Amino acid sequence: MTSLTAHVLTYLYWVFLLLVTSGALVGAVLAFKLQKRAHAIGSAGALAAGLLVAAVPMPQGPSVFGIVLGMLAVALAAIGGGPLTVLILELATRNTVPPGSHGGILVEDGATDDTVATSGVHEVLRGGLTIGILERVAVAGAILAGFPEALAVVVAIKGVGRFTELAAAEARERFIIGTFASLIWACACAALVGLAVV
């Protein structure tokens, strides 16, 4: 293969990878704004396609491509993880837990695994959208910065911050499923960059 052909193939590879990642980000933004399952699934499919493309060994392209891909991946991690996490939570819980007015869920007062609930309900796990965005930015940024150990810090801070809200089984289940879905999404977005720039 000639040098010119190699340069053209490298350029086309990076343009295609950036287009696929941009497509995933557009799908994520639409899913975030319109709250439609199809857009969240499309965004996840585009991310999966991007991971497959990034796994193809190619010569290193210009550094600007890697920087742009990194910025797109962090934006995709922040925005796309929310709709995907909501989709996974809906599939896992089948909407059996009523939503609260501030983004959390409603649980019965005093509800635990061993006791009968007292009167009333209250909202737990409020602010999950904002916490999720910050969590995914921190995770993707830490991985891209070469400091994956920071994931333990992120999970610890989140767990300590939510500890008092996890008395009800519904809250624990939602916390665990949501955290795993969010972290996996952020790690996949960071892996996209890691695979492409190696």
XYZ file of C-alpha atoms in Angstrom:
198
model
C 0.000 0.000 0.000
C 1.382 3.379 -0.967
C 1.845 6.178 1.504
C -0.862 8.260 -0.172
C -3.352 5.379 0.022
C -2.538 4.856 3.699
C -3.113 8.559 4.424
C -6.423 8.566 2.550
C -7.624 5.427 4.370
C -6.601 6.875 7.732
C -8.406 10.112 6.962
C -11.574 8.268 5.827
C -11.444 6.048 8.916
C -11.348 9.065 11.233
C -14.036 10.953 9.336
C -16.306 7.904 9.477
C -15.615 7.376 13.188
C -16.352 11.031 13.931
C -19.577 10.863 11.894
C -20.764 7.721 13.706
C -19.961 9.281 17.086
C -21.702 12.507 16.084
C -24.711 10.454 15.020
C -24.763 8.784 18.425
C -24.616 12.207 20.072
C -27.471 13.551 17.925
C -29.548 10.498 18.846
C -28.712 11.054 22.512
C -29.734 14.718 22.364
C -33.019 13.776 20.683
C -33.630 11.057 23.277
C -32.868 13.543 26.043
C -35.157 16.244 24.640
C -38.015 14.117 23.268
C -37.744 11.237 25.754
C -38.344 8.626 23.076
C -37.060 5.077 23.450
C -36.225 4.781 19.751
C -33.709 7.617 19.930
C -32.021 6.125 23.010
C -31.780 2.744 21.286
C -30.458 4.393 18.106
C -27.836 6.273 20.090
C -26.738 3.055 21.807
C -26.578 1.298 18.437
C -24.450 4.085 16.973
C -22.109 3.891 19.980
C -21.802 0.138 19.475
C -21.023 0.717 15.784
C -18.448 3.338 16.771
C -16.796 0.862 19.148
C -16.584 -1.692 16.341
C -15.053 0.854 13.976
C -12.626 2.074 16.645
C -11.482 -1.505 17.244
C -10.176 -1.717 13.660
C -6.409 -1.177 13.825
C -5.444 1.910 11.852
C -2.437 4.222 11.863
C -2.643 7.196 14.185
C -4.344 10.163 12.540
C -3.805 13.860 13.189
C -4.126 14.725 16.884
C -7.037 17.071 16.178
C -9.173 14.033 15.286
C -8.416 12.434 18.647
C -9.219 15.670 20.498
C -12.538 16.099 18.673
C -13.409 12.439 19.271
C -12.611 12.868 22.972
C -14.889 15.904 23.252
C -17.692 14.106 21.410
C -17.272 11.050 23.638
C -17.487 13.070 26.868
C -20.589 14.886 25.571
C -22.093 11.545 24.540
C -21.313 10.103 27.962
C -22.965 13.029 29.731
C -26.096 13.328 27.593
C -26.658 9.822 26.258
C -26.347 8.004 29.554
C -29.487 9.605 30.972
C -32.014 8.357 28.401
C -30.356 4.942 28.254
C -30.417 4.618 32.050
C -34.099 5.605 32.106
C -34.819 2.993 29.431
C -32.995 0.279 31.384
C -34.764 1.262 34.605
C -38.149 1.115 32.847
C -37.368 -2.343 31.501
C -36.052 -3.582 34.854
C -38.763 -2.178 37.111
C -41.633 -2.162 34.590
C -42.686 1.227 35.981
C -43.898 -0.348 39.239
C -42.523 2.541 41.307
C -44.394 5.860 41.005
C -42.253 8.828 39.959
C -41.898 11.849 42.203
C -42.383 15.449 41.163
C -38.646 16.226 41.500
C -37.197 13.392 39.424
C -37.036 10.804 42.207
C -39.352 7.967 43.137
C -42.098 7.758 45.746
C -41.696 5.213 48.549
C -43.834 4.599 51.591
C -42.671 6.197 54.834
C -40.884 3.738 57.074
C -40.850 1.061 54.373
C -38.107 -1.501 54.809
C -37.817 -5.169 53.979
C -38.767 -6.265 57.525
C -41.469 -3.800 58.583
C -44.916 -2.753 57.554
C -45.074 0.734 56.101
C -46.465 3.571 58.155
C -48.710 6.187 56.674
C -47.629 8.468 53.841
C -45.058 8.512 51.105
C -41.960 10.549 50.438
C -39.658 11.103 47.490
C -36.162 9.632 47.404
C -33.345 9.708 44.845
C -34.111 13.269 43.815
C -31.690 15.020 41.480
C -30.711 11.827 39.698
C -30.498 13.545 36.306
C -27.932 16.099 37.452
C -25.990 13.584 39.526
C -25.938 11.173 36.573
C -24.571 13.794 34.185
C -21.816 14.773 36.616
C -21.044 11.122 37.343
C -20.666 10.218 33.669
C -18.518 13.275 32.895
C -16.268 12.404 35.846
C -15.986 8.748 34.816
C -15.341 9.381 31.113
C -12.938 12.226 31.916
C -11.025 10.133 34.453
C -10.612 7.246 32.024
C -9.520 9.546 29.196
C -7.072 11.278 31.550
C -5.533 7.898 32.361
C -6.831 7.801 35.944
C -9.406 4.955 36.021
C -8.938 4.635 39.782
C -11.175 7.704 40.084
C -14.160 5.471 39.308
C -13.927 4.116 42.852
C -14.029 7.681 44.203
C -17.094 8.542 42.084
C -18.970 5.420 43.212
C -17.993 6.004 46.853
C -19.164 9.619 46.823
C -22.431 8.637 45.189
C -23.013 5.782 47.628
C -22.282 7.908 50.697
C -24.456 10.729 49.395
C -27.420 8.410 48.792
C -26.950 6.112 51.813
C -29.795 7.528 53.893
C -32.237 7.201 50.991
C -31.654 3.492 50.427
C -33.858 2.054 53.202
C -36.598 0.981 50.777
C -35.947 -1.988 48.499
C -37.235 -0.011 45.498
C -34.685 2.729 46.113
C -31.796 0.257 46.461
C -32.778 -1.564 43.286
C -33.127 1.661 41.312
C -29.840 3.012 42.700
C -27.870 -0.108 41.764
C -29.379 -0.548 38.291
C -29.118 3.150 37.477
C -25.536 3.427 38.699
C -24.372 0.380 36.743
C -26.134 1.487 33.548
C -24.701 4.984 33.862
C -21.158 3.765 34.570
C -21.197 1.214 31.755
C -22.347 3.881 29.289
C -19.622 6.318 30.391
C -16.956 3.613 30.227
C -18.089 2.601 26.726
C -17.855 6.210 25.558
C -14.339 6.514 26.971
C -13.382 3.143 25.477
C -14.355 4.468 22.044
C -11.577 7.037 22.297
C -9.143 4.602 23.901
C -9.574 2.090 21.102
C -9.241 4.675 18.345
C -6.169 6.527 19.559
C -4.069 3.524 20.603
